[in-house]
PDB file of C-alpha atoms in Angstrom:
ATOM      1  CA  MET A 223      52.437  45.093  -5.676  1.00  0.00           C
ATOM      2  CA  CYS A 224      50.081  47.692  -4.369  1.00  0.00           C
ATOM      3  CA  ALA A 225      52.105  50.228  -2.452  1.00  0.00           C
ATOM      4  CA  HIS A 226      50.212  53.348  -3.566  1.00  0.00           C
ATOM      5  CA  PRO A 227      47.994  55.307  -1.146  1.00  0.00           C
ATOM      6  CA  ASP A 228      44.306  54.520  -1.325  1.00  0.00           C
ATOM      7  CA  PRO A 229      41.255  56.621  -0.651  1.00  0.00           C
ATOM      8  CA  PRO A 230      38.815  55.598   2.149  1.00  0.00           C
ATOM      9  CA  GLU A 231      36.487  52.804   1.269  1.00  0.00           C
ATOM     10  CA  PRO A 232      33.467  54.334  -0.500  1.00  0.00           C
ATOM     11  CA  PHE A 233      31.415  51.167  -0.174  1.00  0.00           C
ATOM     12  CA  PRO A 234      28.874  50.466   2.569  1.00  0.00           C
ATOM     13  CA  THR A 235      28.909  47.716   5.117  1.00  0.00           C
ATOM     14  CA  PRO A 236      26.759  44.798   4.041  1.00  0.00           C
ATOM     15  CA  GLU A 237      23.267  44.721   5.610  1.00  0.00           C
ATOM     16  CA  LEU A 238      23.872  41.305   7.191  1.00  0.00           C
ATOM     17  CA  PHE A 239      26.878  39.776   8.740  1.00  0.00           C
ATOM     18  CA  ASP A 240      26.021  36.628   6.683  1.00  0.00           C
ATOM     19  CA  GLU A 241      26.871  38.601   3.522  1.00  0.00           C
ATOM     20  CA  CYS A 242      30.547  38.508   4.521  1.00  0.00           C
ATOM     21  CA  ARG A 243      32.856  35.840   3.352  1.00  0.00           C
ATOM     22  CA  MET A 244      35.460  34.749   5.863  1.00  0.00           C
ATOM     23  CA  VAL A 245      38.976  33.257   5.408  1.00  0.00           C
ATOM     24  CA  HIS A 246      40.904  31.991   8.414  1.00  0.00           C
ATOM     25  CA  ALA A 247      44.683  31.309   8.491  1.00  0.00           C
ATOM     26  CA  HIS A 248      46.847  29.877  11.167  1.00  0.00           C
ATOM     27  CA  GLY A 249      50.345  28.886  11.846  1.00  0.00           C
ATOM     28  CA  GLU A 250      53.289  30.288   9.932  1.00  0.00           C
ATOM     29  CA  LEU A 251      52.703  32.119   6.594  1.00  0.00           C
ATOM     30  CA  ASP A 252      55.841  32.393   4.478  1.00  0.00           C
ATOM     31  CA  LEU A 253      56.767  31.489   0.894  1.00  0.00           C
ATOM     32  CA  THR A 254      56.645  27.837   1.650  1.00  0.00           C
ATOM     33  CA  SER A 255      53.338  27.785   3.472  1.00  0.00           C
ATOM     34  CA  VAL A 256      51.229  30.711   2.025  1.00  0.00           C
ATOM     35  CA  ALA A 257      49.564  28.604  -0.795  1.00  0.00           C
ATOM     36  CA  PRO A 258      46.483  27.502   1.336  1.00  0.00           C
ATOM     37  CA  LEU A 259      45.877  31.265   2.181  1.00  0.00           C
ATOM     38  CA  VAL A 260      46.246  32.181  -1.591  1.00  0.00           C
ATOM     39  CA  HIS A 261      43.697  29.379  -2.529  1.00  0.00           C
ATOM     40  CA  ALA A 262      41.284  30.304   0.276  1.00  0.00           C
ATOM     41  CA  LEU A 263      41.317  34.057  -0.852  1.00  0.00           C
ATOM     42  CA  GLU A 264      40.744  33.002  -4.429  1.00  0.00           C
ATOM     43  CA  ASP A 265      37.916  30.566  -3.464  1.00  0.00           C
ATOM     44  CA  ALA A 266      36.195  33.276  -1.378  1.00  0.00           C
ATOM     45  CA  ARG A 267      36.052  35.577  -4.405  1.00  0.00           C
ATOM     46  CA  THR A 268      34.439  32.976  -6.746  1.00  0.00           C
ATOM     47  CA  GLY A 269      31.159  33.927  -8.270  1.00  0.00           C
ATOM     48  CA  CYS A 270      29.938  37.373  -9.292  1.00  0.00           C
ATOM     49  CA  GLY A 271      28.668  40.332  -7.471  1.00  0.00           C
ATOM     50  CA  ARG A 272      29.946  42.200  -4.443  1.00  0.00           C
ATOM     51  CA  VAL A 273      32.396  40.585  -2.152  1.00  0.00           C
ATOM     52  CA  PHE A 274      32.852  41.609   1.489  1.00  0.00           C
ATOM     53  CA  LEU A 275      35.831  39.676   2.681  1.00  0.00           C
ATOM     54  CA  ILE A 276      37.190  39.313   6.215  1.00  0.00           C
ATOM     55  CA  VAL A 277      40.611  37.679   6.679  1.00  0.00           C
ATOM     56  CA  ASP A 278      41.143  36.333  10.091  1.00  0.00           C
ATOM     57  CA  LEU A 279      44.850  36.148  10.944  1.00  0.00           C
ATOM     58  CA  ARG A 280      44.584  35.918  14.749  1.00  0.00           C
ATOM     59  CA  GLU A 281      45.961  32.374  14.748  1.00  0.00           C
ATOM     60  CA  VAL A 282      48.958  33.230  12.613  1.00  0.00           C
ATOM     61  CA  THR A 283      52.216  32.796  14.599  1.00  0.00           C
ATOM     62  CA  PHE A 284      54.439  34.183  11.920  1.00  0.00           C
ATOM     63  CA  ALA A 285      54.021  36.158   8.554  1.00  0.00           C
ATOM     64  CA  ASP A 286      56.359  37.519   6.103  1.00  0.00           C
ATOM     65  CA  GLY A 287      56.030  39.617   2.925  1.00  0.00           C
ATOM     66  CA  SER A 288      54.467  36.610   1.093  1.00  0.00           C
ATOM     67  CA  ILE A 289      51.082  37.617   2.428  1.00  0.00           C
ATOM     68  CA  LEU A 290      51.183  40.947   0.658  1.00  0.00           C
ATOM     69  CA  ARG A 291      50.549  39.907  -2.933  1.00  0.00           C
ATOM     70  CA  PRO A 292      47.464  37.692  -2.089  1.00  0.00           C
ATOM     71  CA  LEU A 293      45.964  40.269   0.230  1.00  0.00           C
ATOM     72  CA  CYS A 294      46.544  43.111  -2.380  1.00  0.00           C
ATOM     73  CA  GLU A 295      45.060  40.885  -5.186  1.00  0.00           C
ATOM     74  CA  ALA A 296      42.054  40.177  -3.059  1.00  0.00           C
ATOM     75  CA  TRP A 297      41.668  43.901  -2.198  1.00  0.00           C
ATOM     76  CA  ASP A 298      41.866  44.975  -5.879  1.00  0.00           C
ATOM     77  CA  ASP A 299      39.291  42.314  -6.852  1.00  0.00           C
ATOM     78  CA  CYS A 300      36.872  43.192  -4.080  1.00  0.00           C
ATOM     79  CA  ARG A 301      37.197  46.861  -4.596  1.00  0.00           C
ATOM     80  CA  ALA A 302      36.510  46.440  -8.337  1.00  0.00           C
ATOM     81  CA  ARG A 303      33.353  44.550  -7.274  1.00  0.00           C
ATOM     82  CA  ARG A 304      32.243  47.337  -4.872  1.00  0.00           C
ATOM     83  CA  GLY A 305      33.234  45.405  -1.883  1.00  0.00           C
ATOM     84  CA  TRP A 306      36.157  45.308   0.592  1.00  0.00           C
ATOM     85  CA  VAL A 307      38.792  43.226   2.335  1.00  0.00           C
ATOM     86  CA  ARG A 308      39.436  43.674   6.036  1.00  0.00           C
ATOM     87  CA  VAL A 309      41.982  41.886   8.125  1.00  0.00           C
ATOM     88  CA  VAL A 310      41.466  40.765  11.748  1.00  0.00           C
ATOM     89  CA  HIS A 311      44.659  40.403  13.845  1.00  0.00           C
ATOM     90  CA  SER A 312      46.492  41.697  16.888  1.00  0.00           C
ATOM     91  CA  SER A 313      50.114  41.076  15.797  1.00  0.00           C
ATOM     92  CA  ARG A 314      52.616  43.810  15.757  1.00  0.00           C
ATOM     93  CA  GLY A 315      54.547  41.454  13.368  1.00  0.00           C
ATOM     94  CA  ILE A 316      51.792  41.472  10.882  1.00  0.00           C
ATOM     95  CA  ASP A 317      51.525  45.310  11.303  1.00  0.00           C
ATOM     96  CA  LEU A 318      55.256  45.537  10.496  1.00  0.00           C
ATOM     97  CA  VAL A 319      54.868  43.397   7.404  1.00  0.00           C
ATOM     98  CA  LEU A 320      51.926  45.522   6.217  1.00  0.00           C
ATOM     99  CA  LEU A 321      53.866  48.711   7.067  1.00  0.00           C
ATOM    100  CA  GLY A 322      56.998  47.478   5.258  1.00  0.00           C
ATOM    101  CA  GLY A 323      54.836  46.588   2.157  1.00  0.00           C
ATOM    102  CA  GLY A 324      53.391  50.071   2.240  1.00  0.00           C
ATOM    103  CA  VAL A 325      49.885  48.804   2.828  1.00  0.00           C
ATOM    104  CA  LEU A 326      49.142  49.216   6.593  1.00  0.00           C
ATOM    105  CA  GLY A 327      46.680  52.050   5.801  1.00  0.00           C
ATOM    106  CA  ARG A 328      44.857  49.716   3.436  1.00  0.00           C
ATOM    107  CA  PHE A 329      44.612  46.987   5.975  1.00  0.00           C
ATOM    108  CA  PRO A 330      44.140  48.488   9.457  1.00  0.00           C
ATOM    109  CA  ALA A 331      43.767  45.883  12.100  1.00  0.00           C
ATOM    110  CA  TYR A 332      40.287  44.807  13.415  1.00  0.00           C
ATOM    111  CA  ALA A 333      40.021  43.072  16.735  1.00  0.00           C
ATOM    112  CA  SER A 334      37.302  40.743  15.676  1.00  0.00           C
ATOM    113  CA  ALA A 335      35.153  39.694  12.635  1.00  0.00           C
ATOM    114  CA  GLN A 336      32.230  41.576  14.068  1.00  0.00           C
ATOM    115  CA  ASP A 337      34.397  44.784  14.218  1.00  0.00           C
ATOM    116  CA  ALA A 338      35.661  44.195  10.708  1.00  0.00           C
ATOM    117  CA  TRP A 339      32.066  43.862   9.502  1.00  0.00           C
ATOM    118  CA  ARG A 340      31.105  47.135  11.245  1.00  0.00           C
ATOM    119  CA  GLY A 341      34.183  48.913   9.934  1.00  0.00           C
ATOM    120  CA  THR A 342      35.498  49.659  13.439  1.00  0.00           C
ATOM    121  CA  PRO A 343      39.343  49.177  13.362  1.00  0.00           C
ATOM    122  CA  THR A 344      41.235  48.529  16.556  1.00  0.00           C
ATOM    123  CA  ALA A 345      41.551  51.874  18.429  1.00  0.00           C
ATOM    124  CA  ALA A 346      44.710  53.200  16.820  1.00  0.00           C
ATOM    125  CA  ARG A 347      46.580  50.241  18.338  1.00  0.00           C
ATOM    126  CA  ASP A 348      47.253  52.322  21.526  1.00  0.00           C
ATOM    127  CA  ALA A 349      48.421  55.051  19.134  1.00  0.00           C
ATOM    128  CA  ALA A 350      51.836  55.392  20.998  1.00  0.00           C
ATOM    129  CA  SER A 351      52.697  51.727  20.324  1.00  0.00           C
ATOM    130  CA  ALA A 352      51.643  51.535  16.786  1.00  0.00           C
ATOM    131  CA  PRO A 353      54.567  51.109  14.365  1.00  0.00           C
ATOM    132  CA  THR A 354      55.315  54.072  12.324  1.00  0.00           C
ATOM    133  CA  SER A 355      58.765  53.306  10.875  1.00  0.00           C
ATOM    134  CA  THR A 356      60.825  50.357   9.861  1.00  0.00           C
ATOM    135  CA  ARG A 357      63.956  52.010  11.353  1.00  0.00           C
ATOM    136  CA  THR A 358      65.359  50.515  14.520  1.00  0.00           C
ATOM    137  CA  ALA A 359      66.135  52.532  17.657  1.00  0.00           C
ATOM    138  CA  GLY A 360      69.346  54.529  17.320  1.00  0.00           C
ATOM    139  CA  GLU A 361      69.281  54.486  13.504  1.00  0.00           C
ATOM    140  CA  GLU A 362      69.398  57.921  11.906  1.00  0.00           C
ATOM    141  CA  ALA A 363      67.112  59.144   9.265  1.00  0.00           C
ATOM    142  CA  PRO A 364      68.722  59.393   5.837  1.00  0.00           C
TER     143      PRO A 364
END
């Protein structure tokens, strides 16, 4: 998978919003239903040259760890091509999946495609309410 820490994106924002490629997902994303997202992410990266990819998950009602591998593969490919992947969503559930997969820092939430294009993540997700641990209340640290 891709659970190692990553440096900040060294690549600039594309000059035109039109240079971004968009992938939209909706409904539930789990092992049995993630295939269309996988194919859409692969299709968005066809061709050569830089790829700036915005993945819009605002209409996703449930996601599990099955989204991690395709997102990380897209990230690796886009970074290798001097581009980036940014994820649009407002779901604490998706934040928790990304946190559990060790990639929340790689995929901060963006409120809209326009914010993702500009590189303006959601304002610290109300810093106090952002997930920082997978432990539940009352559970002691090891």
